[in-house]
Amino acid sequence: MELHDVWFVLIAFLWTGYFFLEGFDFGVGVLTRLLARNRPEKRVLINTIGPVWDGNEVWLLTAGGATFAAFPEWYATLFSGFYLPLLVILLCLIIRGVAFEYRVKRPEERWQRNWETAIFWTSLIPAFLWGVAFGNIVGGVKIDRDMEYVGSLGDMLNPYALLGGVVTLTLFTFHGTVFTALKTVGEIRERARKLALRVGLVTAVAALAFLLWTQLDHGDGASLVALVVAVAALVAALLANQAGREGWAFTLSGVTLVASVAMLFLTLFPNVMPSTLNADWSLTVTNASSSPYTLKIMTWLAVIGTPVVLVYQGWTYWVFRKRIGTQHLADATH
C-alpha cells in the first residue's frame, strides 16, 4: 500500500471519529429544543456534553490539517468550491463554543435562553450541512482540467446531497438521543428512550434510501458489506433502546455511523473528489497528494501523536462517565 493510500485511510478514520463523537454532541444540542421541557432540563442536556464537546472538535481540526498536508489539491478544491457552506459551519462552531462558555456568565433568564437557542441552531445547521457536503463529495462535482471547482451553490443543492443532509441530521439526533438516555436519570432518561424510537425510525428510512442510492450509483462489494452492517446496527440499536440497554444502543448507533462513513469513503476511493464533467479530471489519491517525503514525515508524526490523543480523550470520557439529572444541578443560578 502506497503512503497516499495510507493517508486516505487515516483521513477517513479522522472523519469517522469526528462524526462519531461530534455526532452525539450535535444531537444533544438539537435535543435542547426537542426533548427538554424546561430550563433545568436544558441545563442537564448541556451538562452531559459540557466536559467533552471541545475535545470532540479536535477531530475536525486534525482531519482538516491532515487533508491540507497530505492532499493539498483536495484541500484547495474542496475549501474554495465549498467556501460558503464550510464558512457557515465554521461560524456555527464559533458561535456554539461561545454559547457554551457565556451561557452562565449572567443570571438573567433572557440572556441564558438566547444562548440556549444559539446552541440549538448551531448544532442543527452543521449537522445538516456536513451531510450535504459529503453527499457532493461522493456524488461528484463540477471540476475542470485545472482541478478547480466551476459549479455554483445551486449545483450543491441536488436531491442526493440534500438527502445526505437529512441523513446526517437525523442520525446525529438519534445518536444524541441514545447518548442522553445513557447519561441521564429519571424522567429525562425515559423520555429520551421514547424519543429515540421515533427519531430512529425516521433515520432508518432516510439512511436506507441514501445508502442504497449510493450503492447503486457508486458501490462495490466492500461498500455493500458496510451498508449491511450500518442497517443491521441501526435496527439492533433500536431494539437495544427498547430493551433499556442504553450502553448497547449507543454503541450500536455509533457502529451505524462508522459503517455509513466507511461506506462513503469506500465508494469514493481511489478518488477524493470525482468530476462530473470528465472522469479524467477527477482528483485522486495520486494526483492530489503531497510528495512521498512529506507523507513519510507526517506518518511518523501520526504514529507518535495519535495514541496520545486517543488515551487522553478516553480518560476524559472515563472521568465524566456518571449519569446526571436535575437533582444534580447546583442551586446557584450562575
CSV table of C-alpha atoms in Angstrom, one decimal:
chain,number,residue,atom,x,y,z
A,1,MET,CA,0.0,0.0,0.0
A,2,GLU,CA,1.4,3.4,-1.0
A,3,LEU,CA,1.7,6.2,1.5
A,4,HIS,CA,-1.0,8.3,-0.2
A,5,ASP,CA,-3.4,5.3,0.2
A,6,VAL,CA,-2.5,5.1,3.9
A,7,TRP,CA,-3.3,8.7,4.4
A,8,PHE,CA,-6.6,8.4,2.6
A,9,VAL,CA,-7.4,5.7,5.2
A,10,LEU,CA,-6.2,7.8,8.1
A,11,ILE,CA,-8.3,10.8,6.9
A,12,ALA,CA,-11.3,8.5,6.6
A,13,PHE,CA,-10.6,7.4,10.2
A,14,LEU,CA,-10.4,11.0,11.4
A,15,TRP,CA,-13.7,12.0,9.8
A,16,THR,CA,-15.3,8.8,11.2
A,17,GLY,CA,-14.1,9.7,14.7
A,18,TYR,CA,-15.3,13.2,14.3
A,19,PHE,CA,-18.8,12.1,13.2
A,20,PHE,CA,-19.0,9.5,15.9
A,21,LEU,CA,-18.1,12.0,18.7
A,22,GLU,CA,-19.4,15.3,17.4
A,23,GLY,CA,-22.5,13.4,16.1
A,24,PHE,CA,-24.0,12.8,19.6
A,25,ASP,CA,-22.7,16.3,20.5
A,26,PHE,CA,-24.7,17.9,17.8
A,27,GLY,CA,-27.6,15.6,18.6
A,28,VAL,CA,-27.8,16.7,22.2
A,29,GLY,CA,-27.7,20.3,21.0
A,30,VAL,CA,-30.8,19.6,18.9
A,31,LEU,CA,-32.5,17.9,21.8
A,32,THR,CA,-32.4,21.1,23.9
A,33,ARG,CA,-35.4,22.1,21.8
A,34,LEU,CA,-36.9,18.7,21.1
A,35,LEU,CA,-36.6,16.9,24.4
A,36,ALA,CA,-36.1,19.4,27.2
A,37,ARG,CA,-39.4,20.8,28.7
A,38,ASN,CA,-37.9,23.5,30.9
A,39,ARG,CA,-34.6,25.3,31.5
A,40,PRO,CA,-33.3,22.9,34.2
A,41,GLU,CA,-33.7,20.0,31.8
A,42,LYS,CA,-31.8,22.1,29.1
A,43,ARG,CA,-29.0,22.5,31.7
A,44,VAL,CA,-28.9,18.8,32.2
A,45,LEU,CA,-28.6,18.1,28.5
A,46,ILE,CA,-25.9,20.7,28.0
A,47,ASN,CA,-24.0,19.3,31.1
A,48,THR,CA,-23.9,15.9,29.5
A,49,ILE,CA,-21.6,17.2,26.8
A,50,GLY,CA,-20.0,20.1,28.7
A,51,PRO,CA,-16.8,18.3,29.6
A,52,VAL,CA,-16.2,16.8,26.1
A,53,TRP,CA,-17.7,18.9,23.3
A,54,ASP,CA,-14.4,20.9,22.7
A,55,GLY,CA,-12.3,17.7,22.7
A,56,ASN,CA,-14.7,16.3,20.1
A,57,GLU,CA,-13.9,19.2,17.7
A,58,VAL,CA,-10.2,18.4,17.8
A,59,TRP,CA,-11.0,15.6,15.4
A,60,LEU,CA,-12.3,18.1,12.8
A,61,LEU,CA,-9.2,20.3,13.2
A,62,THR,CA,-7.0,17.2,12.8
A,63,ALA,CA,-8.9,16.0,9.7
A,64,GLY,CA,-8.7,19.4,8.1
A,65,GLY,CA,-5.0,19.7,8.8
A,66,ALA,CA,-4.2,16.2,7.6
A,67,THR,CA,-6.1,16.9,4.4
A,68,PHE,CA,-4.2,20.1,3.9
A,69,ALA,CA,-0.8,18.4,4.4
A,70,ALA,CA,-1.4,15.1,2.7
A,71,PHE,CA,-3.7,16.1,-0.2
A,72,PRO,CA,-3.2,19.8,-0.8
A,73,GLU,CA,-5.0,19.7,-4.2
A,74,TRP,CA,-8.0,18.1,-2.5
A,75,TYR,CA,-8.0,20.7,0.3
A,76,ALA,CA,-7.7,23.6,-2.1
A,77,THR,CA,-10.5,22.5,-4.4
A,78,LEU,CA,-12.8,21.5,-1.5
A,79,PHE,CA,-12.4,24.7,0.5
A,80,SER,CA,-12.5,27.0,-2.4
A,81,GLY,CA,-15.5,25.3,-4.1
A,82,PHE,CA,-17.4,24.7,-0.9
A,83,TYR,CA,-16.5,28.0,0.6
A,84,LEU,CA,-19.9,29.3,1.6
A,85,PRO,CA,-21.3,26.1,3.3
A,86,LEU,CA,-18.0,25.5,5.1
A,87,LEU,CA,-17.9,29.1,6.2
A,88,VAL,CA,-21.4,28.7,7.6
A,89,ILE,CA,-20.3,25.6,9.5
A,90,LEU,CA,-17.2,27.4,10.9
A,91,LEU,CA,-19.3,30.4,12.1
A,92,CYS,CA,-21.8,28.0,13.7
A,93,LEU,CA,-19.0,26.2,15.6
A,94,ILE,CA,-17.6,29.5,16.8
A,95,ILE,CA,-20.9,30.8,18.0
A,96,ARG,CA,-21.7,27.4,19.6
A,97,GLY,CA,-18.4,27.4,21.5
A,98,VAL,CA,-19.1,30.9,22.7
A,99,ALA,CA,-22.7,29.9,23.7
A,100,PHE,CA,-21.4,27.0,25.9
A,101,GLU,CA,-19.0,29.3,27.7
A,102,TYR,CA,-21.1,32.5,28.0
A,103,ARG,CA,-24.5,31.0,28.8
A,104,VAL,CA,-23.9,31.1,32.5
A,105,LYS,CA,-21.9,34.3,32.7
A,106,ARG,CA,-25.0,36.3,33.6
A,107,PRO,CA,-28.1,35.2,35.7
A,108,GLU,CA,-30.8,36.8,33.6
A,109,GLU,CA,-33.2,34.3,32.1
A,110,ARG,CA,-33.3,36.1,28.7
A,111,TRP,CA,-29.5,36.0,28.4
A,112,GLN,CA,-29.3,32.3,29.1
A,113,ARG,CA,-32.4,31.5,26.9
A,114,ASN,CA,-30.8,33.3,23.9
A,115,TRP,CA,-27.6,31.4,24.2
A,116,GLU,CA,-29.5,28.1,24.5
A,117,THR,CA,-31.3,29.0,21.3
A,118,ALA,CA,-28.0,29.6,19.7
A,119,ILE,CA,-26.8,26.1,20.8
A,120,PHE,CA,-29.8,24.5,19.2
A,121,TRP,CA,-29.4,26.2,15.8
A,122,THR,CA,-25.6,25.9,15.7
A,123,SER,CA,-26.0,22.2,16.3
A,124,LEU,CA,-28.8,21.6,13.8
A,125,ILE,CA,-27.3,23.6,10.9
A,126,PRO,CA,-23.8,21.9,10.8
A,127,ALA,CA,-25.4,18.5,11.3
A,128,PHE,CA,-27.3,19.1,8.1
A,129,LEU,CA,-24.6,20.8,6.1
A,130,TRP,CA,-22.0,18.1,6.7
A,131,GLY,CA,-24.3,15.6,5.0
A,132,VAL,CA,-24.8,18.0,2.1
A,133,ALA,CA,-21.0,18.5,1.8
A,134,PHE,CA,-20.2,14.7,1.8
A,135,GLY,CA,-23.1,14.0,-0.5
A,136,ASN,CA,-21.5,16.3,-3.0
A,137,ILE,CA,-18.0,14.9,-2.5
A,138,VAL,CA,-19.2,11.3,-3.1
A,139,GLY,CA,-21.7,12.1,-5.8
A,140,GLY,CA,-19.2,14.3,-7.7
A,141,VAL,CA,-19.0,18.0,-8.5
A,142,LYS,CA,-18.0,20.1,-11.5
A,143,ILE,CA,-14.2,20.1,-11.6
A,144,ASP,CA,-12.3,21.2,-14.7
A,145,ARG,CA,-9.0,20.1,-16.1
A,146,ASP,CA,-7.2,22.6,-13.8
A,147,MET,CA,-8.6,20.8,-10.7
A,148,GLU,CA,-10.8,23.8,-9.9
A,149,TYR,CA,-14.5,23.7,-8.9
A,150,VAL,CA,-16.5,25.5,-11.6
A,151,GLY,CA,-20.0,24.8,-10.3
A,152,SER,CA,-22.3,27.0,-8.3
A,153,LEU,CA,-24.0,26.9,-4.9
A,154,GLY,CA,-27.2,25.7,-6.6
A,155,ASP,CA,-25.3,22.7,-8.0
A,156,MET,CA,-24.6,21.6,-4.5
A,157,LEU,CA,-28.3,21.6,-3.6
A,158,ASN,CA,-29.1,18.5,-5.6
A,159,PRO,CA,-31.5,15.8,-4.3
A,160,TYR,CA,-28.7,13.3,-3.4
A,161,ALA,CA,-26.8,15.8,-1.4
A,162,LEU,CA,-29.9,17.2,0.4
A,163,LEU,CA,-30.9,13.6,1.3
A,164,GLY,CA,-27.4,13.2,2.7
A,165,GLY,CA,-28.0,16.3,4.9
A,166,VAL,CA,-31.3,14.8,6.2
A,167,VAL,CA,-29.5,11.5,7.0
A,168,THR,CA,-26.7,13.2,9.0
A,169,LEU,CA,-29.2,15.4,10.8
A,170,THR,CA,-31.5,12.5,11.8
A,171,LEU,CA,-28.6,10.1,12.5
A,172,PHE,CA,-26.8,12.6,14.7
A,173,THR,CA,-30.0,13.4,16.5
A,174,PHE,CA,-30.7,9.7,17.1
A,175,HIS,CA,-27.1,9.2,18.3
A,176,GLY,CA,-27.5,12.1,20.7
A,177,THR,CA,-30.8,10.8,22.0
A,178,VAL,CA,-29.4,7.4,22.9
A,179,PHE,CA,-26.4,9.2,24.5
A,180,THR,CA,-28.8,11.3,26.5
A,181,ALA,CA,-30.6,8.1,27.7
A,182,LEU,CA,-27.2,6.7,28.7
A,183,LYS,CA,-26.1,9.8,30.6
A,184,THR,CA,-29.2,10.9,32.4
A,185,VAL,CA,-31.5,9.6,35.1
A,186,GLY,CA,-35.2,9.9,35.9
A,187,GLU,CA,-37.8,11.3,33.6
A,188,ILE,CA,-35.4,12.7,31.1
A,189,ARG,CA,-33.9,9.3,30.6
A,190,GLU,CA,-37.4,7.7,30.0
A,191,ARG,CA,-38.4,10.4,27.5
A,192,ALA,CA,-35.1,10.1,25.7
A,193,ARG,CA,-35.7,6.4,25.2
A,194,LYS,CA,-39.2,7.0,23.8
A,195,LEU,CA,-38.0,9.8,21.5
A,196,ALA,CA,-35.1,7.6,20.3
A,197,LEU,CA,-37.6,5.2,18.9
A,198,ARG,CA,-39.4,7.8,16.8
A,199,VAL,CA,-36.2,9.5,15.7
A,200,GLY,CA,-34.6,6.1,14.9
A,201,LEU,CA,-37.5,5.1,12.6
A,202,VAL,CA,-37.2,8.3,10.6
A,203,THR,CA,-33.4,7.8,10.5
A,204,ALA,CA,-33.8,4.3,9.3
A,205,VAL,CA,-36.0,5.3,6.3
A,206,ALA,CA,-33.7,8.2,5.3
A,207,ALA,CA,-30.5,6.3,5.8
A,208,LEU,CA,-31.6,3.2,3.9
A,209,ALA,CA,-32.7,5.4,0.9
A,210,PHE,CA,-29.4,7.3,0.9
A,211,LEU,CA,-27.2,4.3,1.3
A,212,LEU,CA,-29.0,2.3,-1.3
A,213,TRP,CA,-28.8,5.2,-3.7
A,214,THR,CA,-25.0,5.4,-3.0
A,215,GLN,CA,-24.6,1.7,-3.5
A,216,LEU,CA,-26.4,1.6,-6.8
A,217,ASP,CA,-24.5,4.6,-8.3
A,218,HIS,CA,-21.0,4.1,-6.9
A,219,GLY,CA,-20.8,0.9,-4.8
A,220,ASP,CA,-19.0,-2.4,-5.0
A,221,GLY,CA,-18.8,-5.5,-2.8
A,222,ALA,CA,-16.9,-3.8,0.1
A,223,SER,CA,-19.4,-0.9,0.2
A,224,LEU,CA,-22.3,-3.4,0.2
A,225,VAL,CA,-20.9,-5.1,3.3
A,226,ALA,CA,-20.6,-1.7,5.0
A,227,LEU,CA,-24.2,-0.9,4.0
A,228,VAL,CA,-25.5,-4.2,5.5
A,229,VAL,CA,-23.5,-3.5,8.7
A,230,ALA,CA,-24.9,0.0,9.0
A,231,VAL,CA,-28.5,-1.1,8.6
A,232,ALA,CA,-28.2,-4.1,10.9
A,233,ALA,CA,-26.6,-2.0,13.6
A,234,LEU,CA,-29.3,0.7,13.4
A,235,VAL,CA,-32.0,-2.0,13.8
A,236,ALA,CA,-30.1,-3.5,16.7
A,237,ALA,CA,-29.7,-0.1,18.3
A,238,LEU,CA,-33.5,0.4,18.1
A,239,LEU,CA,-34.1,-3.0,19.7
A,240,ALA,CA,-31.5,-2.3,22.5
A,241,ASN,CA,-33.1,1.0,23.2
A,242,GLN,CA,-36.5,-0.5,23.6
A,243,ALA,CA,-35.0,-3.1,25.9
A,244,GLY,CA,-33.5,-0.3,28.1
A,245,ARG,CA,-29.9,-1.3,27.3
A,246,GLU,CA,-28.6,2.2,26.7
A,247,GLY,CA,-25.0,1.3,26.6
A,248,TRP,CA,-25.6,-1.2,23.8
A,249,ALA,CA,-27.9,1.2,22.0
A,250,PHE,CA,-25.3,3.9,22.0
A,251,THR,CA,-22.5,1.5,20.9
A,252,LEU,CA,-24.7,0.2,18.0
A,253,SER,CA,-25.8,3.7,16.9
A,254,GLY,CA,-22.0,4.5,16.8
A,255,VAL,CA,-21.4,1.4,14.7
A,256,THR,CA,-24.1,2.7,12.3
A,257,LEU,CA,-22.3,6.0,11.9
A,258,VAL,CA,-18.9,4.3,11.5
A,259,ALA,CA,-20.2,1.9,8.9
A,260,SER,CA,-22.0,4.6,7.0
A,261,VAL,CA,-19.0,6.9,6.8
A,262,ALA,CA,-16.8,3.9,5.9
A,263,MET,CA,-19.2,3.1,3.0
A,264,LEU,CA,-18.9,6.7,1.7
A,265,PHE,CA,-15.1,6.5,1.7
A,266,LEU,CA,-15.1,3.0,0.2
A,267,THR,CA,-17.3,4.2,-2.7
A,268,LEU,CA,-15.0,7.3,-3.1
A,269,PHE,CA,-11.6,5.6,-3.3
A,270,PRO,CA,-9.4,6.0,-5.3
A,271,ASN,CA,-11.0,9.4,-6.0
A,272,VAL,CA,-11.1,12.1,-3.4
A,273,MET,CA,-13.3,14.4,-5.4
A,274,PRO,CA,-14.9,12.9,-8.6
A,275,SER,CA,-15.5,15.3,-11.5
A,276,THR,CA,-18.9,15.1,-13.2
A,277,LEU,CA,-17.6,17.0,-16.2
A,278,ASN,CA,-14.9,14.4,-17.1
A,279,ALA,CA,-13.8,11.4,-15.1
A,280,ASP,CA,-10.2,12.1,-16.2
A,281,TRP,CA,-10.4,15.4,-14.4
A,282,SER,CA,-11.3,13.8,-11.0
A,283,LEU,CA,-9.0,14.4,-8.0
A,284,THR,CA,-7.5,11.1,-6.9
A,285,VAL,CA,-5.2,9.9,-4.1
A,286,THR,CA,-2.4,10.0,-6.7
A,287,ASN,CA,-2.8,13.4,-8.4
A,288,ALA,CA,-3.9,15.3,-5.3
A,289,SER,CA,-1.3,14.0,-2.8
A,290,SER,CA,1.8,15.6,-1.4
A,291,SER,CA,5.3,14.3,-2.1
A,292,PRO,CA,6.4,10.9,-0.7
A,293,TYR,CA,8.9,12.7,1.6
A,294,THR,CA,6.1,14.9,3.1
A,295,LEU,CA,3.8,11.9,3.6
A,296,LYS,CA,6.7,9.9,5.3
A,297,ILE,CA,7.3,12.7,7.8
A,298,MET,CA,3.6,13.0,8.5
A,299,THR,CA,3.3,9.3,9.1
A,300,TRP,CA,5.9,9.3,11.8
A,301,LEU,CA,4.2,12.3,13.5
A,302,ALA,CA,0.9,10.5,13.3
A,303,VAL,CA,2.3,7.3,14.8
A,304,ILE,CA,3.7,9.3,17.8
A,305,GLY,CA,0.8,11.7,18.3
A,306,THR,CA,-2.4,9.7,17.7
A,307,PRO,CA,-2.1,7.3,20.6
A,308,VAL,CA,-1.5,10.2,23.0
A,309,VAL,CA,-4.7,11.9,21.8
A,310,LEU,CA,-6.8,8.7,22.0
A,311,VAL,CA,-5.6,7.9,25.5
A,312,TYR,CA,-6.2,11.4,26.8
A,313,GLN,CA,-9.7,11.6,25.3
A,314,GLY,CA,-10.6,8.2,26.5
A,315,TRP,CA,-9.5,9.2,30.0
A,316,THR,CA,-11.7,12.3,29.8
A,317,TYR,CA,-14.8,10.2,29.0
A,318,TRP,CA,-14.0,7.8,31.8
A,319,VAL,CA,-13.7,10.6,34.4
A,320,PHE,CA,-17.1,12.1,33.4
A,321,ARG,CA,-18.9,8.7,32.9
A,322,LYS,CA,-21.6,9.1,35.6
A,323,ARG,CA,-25.3,9.8,34.9
A,324,ILE,CA,-26.8,13.2,35.8
A,325,GLY,CA,-30.2,14.6,36.4
A,326,THR,CA,-32.0,17.8,37.5
A,327,GLN,CA,-31.3,16.8,41.1
A,328,HIS,CA,-27.5,17.1,40.5
A,329,LEU,CA,-27.7,20.7,39.3
A,330,ALA,CA,-26.2,23.4,41.6
A,331,ASP,CA,-28.6,25.7,43.4
A,332,ALA,CA,-26.8,28.8,42.2
A,333,THR,CA,-28.3,30.5,39.2
A,334,HIS,CA,-24.8,31.0,37.6
